[in-house]
Each structure stands twice: as structure tokens, then as C-alpha cells.
Amino acid sequence: MKPERILIFDTTLRDGEQCPGASMNLREKLEVARQLARLQVDVIEAGFPVISEGDFAAVQTIARQVRGPRIAGLARCVPRDIDAAAEALKPAGKRARIHVFLATSKIHREFKLGKARDEILRLAVEGVKRARGYVEDVEFSPEDASRTEPDFLIEVCRAVVAAGATTVNIPDTVGWAVPDQFGALIGQLHEAVPEFQSGQAVISVHCHNDLGLAVANSLAAIRAGARQVECTVNGIGERAGNTALEEVVMALRTRRDFFRGYTCGVNPREIVKSSRLVARMSGLMVQRNKAIVGENAFAHSAGIHQDGILKKRETYEIMDPREVGWGQTELPLTKHSGRAAVAARLRHLGYELAARDLDTLFTRFKQIGDKKKFVYDDDLTALVEGLITEVPETWTLEYLHVTSGNQTVPTATVRLRKVGARKDETAVVQDASIGDGPVDAALRAIDRLTGTQGRLLDYSLRAVSQGMDALGEVTAKVDFGNGEPVVGRGASTDVIEASARAYLNAVNRHLGQQNRRPPANGRQP
Ligand code: KIV
Ligand code: ZN
């Protein structure tokens, strides 16, 4: 029997990015989309075009530049949204998918929309028809489907399929479902809509993880007839997040004895790389014990386990870590490595840089090479990603001096340069500040110089590679008082400098945001 293909619809750049503080700029989104293409997902949901100029540009650029997967854009069932999605998706041609949604549950109908069932049906059908006027591939999502009365949900599914929807996605919007019940619901829909059985239309599922059941619900749905799973890398997303892509893919592979007859097209060897890229770009670090992609996912500390692994790996390991891309590090580079060697290693890691970016990167590589004996793949990746996450700079760090100790008041002196300073402005400014520690002192000095007042919401420091001279990478989530926290990143062999760079990166992002037009609409859903 030919295995049934489960389509992997990745919504890291739409639902994942909706998570507070995870917002990415265009270049970061493009890099994630390119990696998703290498991961070989079937569909990339690139954004919600009507919501902001940034989302529109991201969907359009990804549609233009990323080859392979289908590219989807989200829209409410209103003409303005659908038209914007169609426009942004134009460069994807036949690979474009418009994803329209409308809430169907009683609670949403009554309290959010103030609309009766028949009006919801009419709007859903009109939305799908309008989208079909632009593209052949249309997905419809009855938002809060898992809490919708099953008889009405069946009616909606039949109506939107008749109107031309090629995929009907069943969202568990609030993460309320449990596996047996959700599987039964999908089975019921599969039975009730002939097009789901004939393959003319696909049932998709989109689960949120409020009860920690998103992956379990998605797997139950596959066994009941779902042929598309919507998910995000590392399971990022609103509140407790979405179904984790890597967990669904590896459950299908590892337990193929149980999920007999189902396959998916994802290349598992790209999983760890995708996870790290998304963590860095979104600023959402992966917990150490996270399945598949956490630092500890394959670490065995108990002596009995280690002994067993050495005798036969399968005694305690159900997956080979190399299968998901762990441990693919090659011989490290050194400061003697030339530009061509660095470019070749970057290509191997999946980065194709323009000549100007390669020049910048090579200069930074040499600086790191002077400080460290070996430059590992992870160091190189951090340098490239540092380049990608760079924002147009208002301020650059010229000088940092910190004194600290258990008998000293921590003090930082910082010198910054204002990029493109007007003639009447001072281009280079310098100030000093004391603080509760050396990092605090440096950040306070930056605030004094830039006129910002940031509140650190989250701060993480990790060693990028191995050894005492490892690069330290800092991710700082900062609130500048406008309710839109920003994430800054910085790397250096000196952790205080990495912290100052991360904070300054956040300041530059914040100042850059202030210069942009506000979004046309609030975030939805
Ligand atoms: O969670 C949800 O209901 C959604 C839909 C737009 C698919 O994200
Ligand atoms: Zn969602």
C-alpha cells in the first residue's frame, strides 16, 4: 500500500511570530523561510499581509525569493484582507495559497462577532469564493473549531468545500481539545464530507498547546483522517505555543510501526539547524529538556544509561541524534583560514552571502580568530546570524570600559557613535554610570547616552561553542515603555561587551520601529 503523505504546513512566521517579543524583521524572516525550504516543509505561512506593511513585505519577499514550498498568506473573510493577501502572494504564482479564517464557535459568534450561524456561513462562503478568484489553492479555517457545535462545523466544512476551498483547517484555537475527542471530531468530519474521503479536499489541523496536548492532538487527528498538520519550529506561538514541528515529524518517523502508512517530506537532518535559527531570530530560547532539539534531549547522565548506550545505543536511545542533525560539526577553522575556506564552510552550513556581507563577516571572523584558537561552526553561525539580525543602526559601540569587583562600585564608561549625525549634532558621545553590576552599569550608561529608558524583561547568556574562550551570546528582551518589547542580540568573547551589544541592538530596533508607520490594524486573531 502506498503511504499517505502528511503535509507539513509551517506557521512559524505567522502564528509563531505572533508571540509577544518574537517579532522578526524582514531579513530575519527571509532567512527562516529559506531554512524552512531546506527543511522541505510543504507550506510556509509567511504572514498576515493586511496587518502591517512589514507583514505585507515579508509575504511578498518570501513569495518572490523562496523556492520549493507553497507560500501562504492569512486573511480574514473580508475583501480588504483577501485582496492584500492575493497581492502579496502574486510572485509565488501557482504556489500561492490564500488562507481565510472566520470564527464559528457559539462563544465567538455571540460575544466576538455578534453574528448568527447563517451569516457566518454566508461570510465564509463569500470569503472562499473571493480568494478562489485569485488563486486555486484556498484554505479555510473555522476559528475555534474544536468548541464549535459539530453539526454546524460539518455544515461549514461542506459549504466552504463547495465554494472552492481545497483545504479545511480545524483549529483548536484555545488548546482545549484532548486527543481522543479531537480525533473523534476529525473522524466525524471525514465521514461527513465526501470530498475529504475522495482527496478533493484536505483536512488540516492546527493545535495550540495550552494543555500541553498540541502534538498528541495532531497525531490523533492524523489517525482519524487529517492529511495536513500546522506547526511551528520549537512549537513557538501565542501563549503556550503551537504544535512543535520536530515532534510531529519525529513521532511519525520513530514510531512508523504505529503510524503505519503515513510519511512526510521533511528532511530531519535540518531539524536542529532550523531550531537554532528560529531560537536566535525570534529570541525565544529552547528549554534544555525540550524533546528533539533541547540541549539535553540526547544527554545521558545516569551511569547505567551511559553504560547501556556504550554497549548498544538503542538500549536508551529511541532516535539517533545524527538523524535530526546533532553533531554535524566539522573541523574548526582558525585565524589562518582564508576567505575562500570561510565562504565554503558557510555554503556548507546553508548560507549564501552577498560579496559585501561576506567581506564584513570575514573581518569579524578574523577578529574572533585573533581571540580564539578555533572558530567552530557554531561561532560562524552566530556571526552570520548576528549579521542577519543587524538593524539599521542609529548608534554603534565604539568603546567600553568596565570596572567591577567585590570591593568596587561597578562602573562603566561607554562611547557611542551616532550614525549619520547631522552637522549640528555631536557624532561621538561618552558617559559613565554606576550600576548594580557591570552589565547594569553598561546598560545604564547606554540609556544615558541614547536618551532611552529600557526595562530588561528577559536576559539570557549562552556559550555559542566549546572551551573557555567560547563566544558568549546574549539575548535581551527589553521594554522601552511602548508596550512592544524588542529583542536584541550580541556576541563577543567578553560577556559584558556581548551584553552591551545586545542592549544597543535592542535600542536600535526600538528607534527603528519608532520611525516606521504604525500597523494598519491590531493583531488578530
Ligand atoms: O489558532 C487559530 O485559530 C489560528 C487560525 C487563524 C488558523 O491561528
Ligand atoms: Zn493559531
Coordinates of C-alpha atoms in Angstrom, one line a residue, residues 10-221:
D10 CA 4.7 25.7 8.9
T11 CA 3.3 28.7 10.6
T12 CA 6.5 29.8 12.5
L13 CA 6.5 33.1 10.6
R14 CA 2.8 33.9 11.2
D15 CA 1.4 32.2 14.4
G16 CA 4.8 31.7 15.8
E17 CA 5.9 35.3 15.3
Q18 CA 2.6 36.5 16.9
C19 CA 4.1 35.6 20.3
P20 CA 5.0 38.7 22.3
G21 CA 8.6 39.8 21.7
A22 CA 9.2 37.3 19.0
S23 CA 8.8 39.6 16.1
M24 CA 11.4 39.4 13.4
N25 CA 12.5 41.9 10.8
L26 CA 12.3 41.2 7.0
R27 CA 15.8 39.8 6.7
E28 CA 15.3 37.5 9.7
K29 CA 12.0 36.2 8.3
L30 CA 13.6 35.6 4.9
E31 CA 16.4 33.6 6.5
V32 CA 13.9 31.5 8.4
A33 CA 11.9 30.9 5.3
R34 CA 15.0 29.8 3.4
Q35 CA 15.8 27.4 6.1
L36 CA 12.2 26.1 6.1
A37 CA 12.6 25.4 2.4
R38 CA 15.8 23.4 3.1
L39 CA 13.8 21.6 5.8
Q40 CA 11.4 20.8 3.0
V41 CA 8.1 21.7 4.6
D42 CA 5.2 21.7 2.2
V43 CA 3.7 25.1 3.0
I44 CA 5.2 28.2 4.6
E45 CA 2.7 30.6 6.1
A46 CA 4.7 33.7 5.7
G47 CA 2.4 36.3 7.4
F48 CA -0.8 38.2 7.5
P49 CA -0.4 40.7 4.8
V50 CA -3.1 43.2 5.7
I51 CA -1.9 43.6 9.2
S52 CA 1.1 45.8 8.6
E53 CA 3.4 47.0 5.9
G54 CA 6.1 44.7 7.5
D55 CA 3.9 41.6 7.1
F56 CA 3.0 42.5 3.6
A57 CA 6.6 43.0 2.6
A58 CA 7.6 39.7 4.3
V59 CA 5.0 37.7 2.4
Q60 CA 5.8 39.3 -0.9
T61 CA 9.6 38.9 -0.5
I62 CA 9.3 35.3 0.6
A63 CA 6.9 34.6 -2.3
R64 CA 9.5 36.1 -4.6
Q65 CA 12.6 34.7 -3.3
V66 CA 11.9 31.3 -1.6
R67 CA 11.6 28.4 -4.0
G68 CA 10.1 25.0 -3.2
P69 CA 7.2 25.1 -0.7
R70 CA 3.9 26.7 -1.3
I71 CA 3.6 30.1 0.3
A72 CA 0.5 31.0 2.3
G73 CA -0.8 34.4 3.5
L74 CA -3.5 34.7 6.1
A75 CA -6.7 36.8 5.6
R76 CA -9.9 37.4 7.5
C77 CA -13.1 36.8 5.5
V78 CA -13.2 40.4 4.4
P79 CA -12.4 41.7 0.9
R80 CA -9.6 44.1 2.0
D81 CA -7.7 41.2 3.7
I82 CA -8.1 38.8 0.8
D83 CA -7.1 41.4 -1.8
A84 CA -4.0 42.3 0.2
A85 CA -3.0 38.6 0.6
A86 CA -3.5 38.0 -3.1
E87 CA -1.4 41.0 -4.0
A88 CA 1.4 40.0 -1.6
L89 CA 1.4 36.4 -2.9
K90 CA 1.5 37.2 -6.6
P91 CA 5.2 36.4 -7.0
A92 CA 4.6 32.9 -5.9
G93 CA 2.4 32.2 -8.9
K94 CA 0.9 28.7 -8.8
R95 CA 2.5 28.1 -5.4
A96 CA 0.3 30.8 -3.7
R97 CA -2.2 29.8 -1.1
I98 CA -4.7 32.2 0.5
H99 CA -5.7 31.1 4.0
V100 CA -9.0 32.7 5.1
F101 CA -10.5 32.3 8.5
L102 CA -13.6 33.1 10.4
A103 CA -14.7 32.1 13.9
T104 CA -17.5 29.6 14.1
S105 CA -17.9 28.6 17.8
K106 CA -21.0 29.8 19.7
I107 CA -18.9 31.9 22.1
H108 CA -17.1 33.7 19.3
R109 CA -20.3 34.1 17.3
E110 CA -22.2 35.7 20.2
F111 CA -19.5 37.7 22.0
K112 CA -16.8 38.5 19.5
L113 CA -18.6 38.8 16.2
G114 CA -22.3 39.3 17.1
K115 CA -23.4 37.2 14.2
A116 CA -25.8 34.3 13.7
R117 CA -24.9 30.9 12.1
D118 CA -26.4 31.7 8.7
E119 CA -24.4 35.0 8.5
I120 CA -21.2 33.2 9.4
L121 CA -21.9 30.6 6.7
R122 CA -22.5 33.3 4.1
L123 CA -19.3 35.2 5.0
A124 CA -17.2 32.1 5.0
V125 CA -18.5 31.1 1.5
E126 CA -18.0 34.6 0.2
G127 CA -14.5 34.8 1.5
V128 CA -13.5 31.5 0.0
K129 CA -15.1 32.4 -3.4
R130 CA -13.3 35.7 -3.4
A131 CA -10.0 34.0 -2.7
R132 CA -10.6 31.4 -5.4
G133 CA -11.0 34.4 -7.8
Y134 CA -7.3 34.9 -7.3
V135 CA -5.7 31.5 -6.6
E136 CA -6.6 27.8 -7.0
D137 CA -5.2 26.9 -3.6
V138 CA -7.5 28.2 -0.9
E139 CA -7.6 27.1 2.8
F140 CA -10.4 27.9 5.1
S141 CA -10.2 27.8 8.9
P142 CA -13.2 27.9 11.2
E143 CA -11.6 29.5 14.1
D144 CA -12.2 27.9 17.5
A145 CA -13.4 24.8 15.6
S146 CA -12.9 22.4 18.5
R147 CA -15.5 24.3 20.5
T148 CA -17.9 24.7 17.6
E149 CA -21.1 22.6 17.6
P150 CA -20.2 19.5 15.5
D151 CA -23.4 19.8 13.3
F152 CA -22.6 23.4 12.5
L153 CA -18.9 22.6 11.8
I154 CA -20.0 19.9 9.3
E155 CA -22.3 22.4 7.6
V156 CA -19.4 25.0 7.4
C157 CA -17.0 22.4 6.0
R158 CA -19.4 21.3 3.3
A159 CA -20.2 24.8 2.3
V160 CA -16.6 26.0 2.1
V161 CA -15.6 23.0 0.1
A162 CA -18.5 23.5 -2.3
A163 CA -17.4 27.1 -2.6
G164 CA -13.9 26.0 -3.7
A165 CA -11.8 25.5 -0.5
T166 CA -9.1 22.9 -1.2
T167 CA -8.0 22.6 2.4
V168 CA -10.2 22.9 5.5
N169 CA -8.2 23.5 8.6
I170 CA -9.6 22.6 12.0
P171 CA -8.0 24.9 14.6
D172 CA -8.0 24.1 18.3
T173 CA -7.6 27.8 18.8
V174 CA -7.6 27.8 22.6
G175 CA -5.9 24.5 23.2
W176 CA -9.0 23.0 24.7
A177 CA -9.1 19.6 22.9
V178 CA -7.9 16.3 24.2
P179 CA -6.6 13.6 21.8
D180 CA -9.5 11.0 21.8
Q181 CA -12.1 13.7 21.5
F182 CA -10.2 15.7 18.9
G183 CA -9.5 12.5 16.9
A184 CA -13.2 11.6 17.0
L185 CA -14.2 15.0 15.8
I186 CA -11.8 14.8 12.8
G187 CA -13.2 11.3 12.1
Q188 CA -16.7 12.6 12.1
L189 CA -15.8 15.4 9.6
H190 CA -14.0 12.9 7.4
E191 CA -17.1 10.8 7.3
A192 CA -19.5 13.7 6.7
V193 CA -17.7 15.4 3.8
P194 CA -17.3 13.2 0.7
E195 CA -14.5 15.4 -0.7
F196 CA -12.3 14.6 2.4
Q197 CA -12.6 10.9 1.5
S198 CA -12.0 11.3 -2.2
G199 CA -9.0 13.6 -1.6
Q200 CA -10.5 16.5 -3.4
A201 CA -10.2 18.5 -0.2
V202 CA -7.7 18.0 2.6
I203 CA -8.5 18.1 6.3
S204 CA -5.8 20.0 8.2
V205 CA -5.4 20.5 12.0
H206 CA -3.9 23.5 13.9
C207 CA -3.5 22.8 17.6
H208 CA -2.4 25.1 20.4
N209 CA -0.6 23.8 23.4
D210 CA -2.4 25.3 26.4
L211 CA -2.8 21.9 28.0
G212 CA 0.5 20.6 26.6
L213 CA -1.5 18.4 24.1
A214 CA -0.9 20.0 20.8
V215 CA 1.3 17.3 19.4
A216 CA -0.8 14.5 20.8
N217 CA -4.0 16.1 19.4
S218 CA -2.3 16.5 16.0
L219 CA -1.2 12.8 15.9
A220 CA -4.7 11.6 16.9
A221 CA -6.1 13.7 14.1

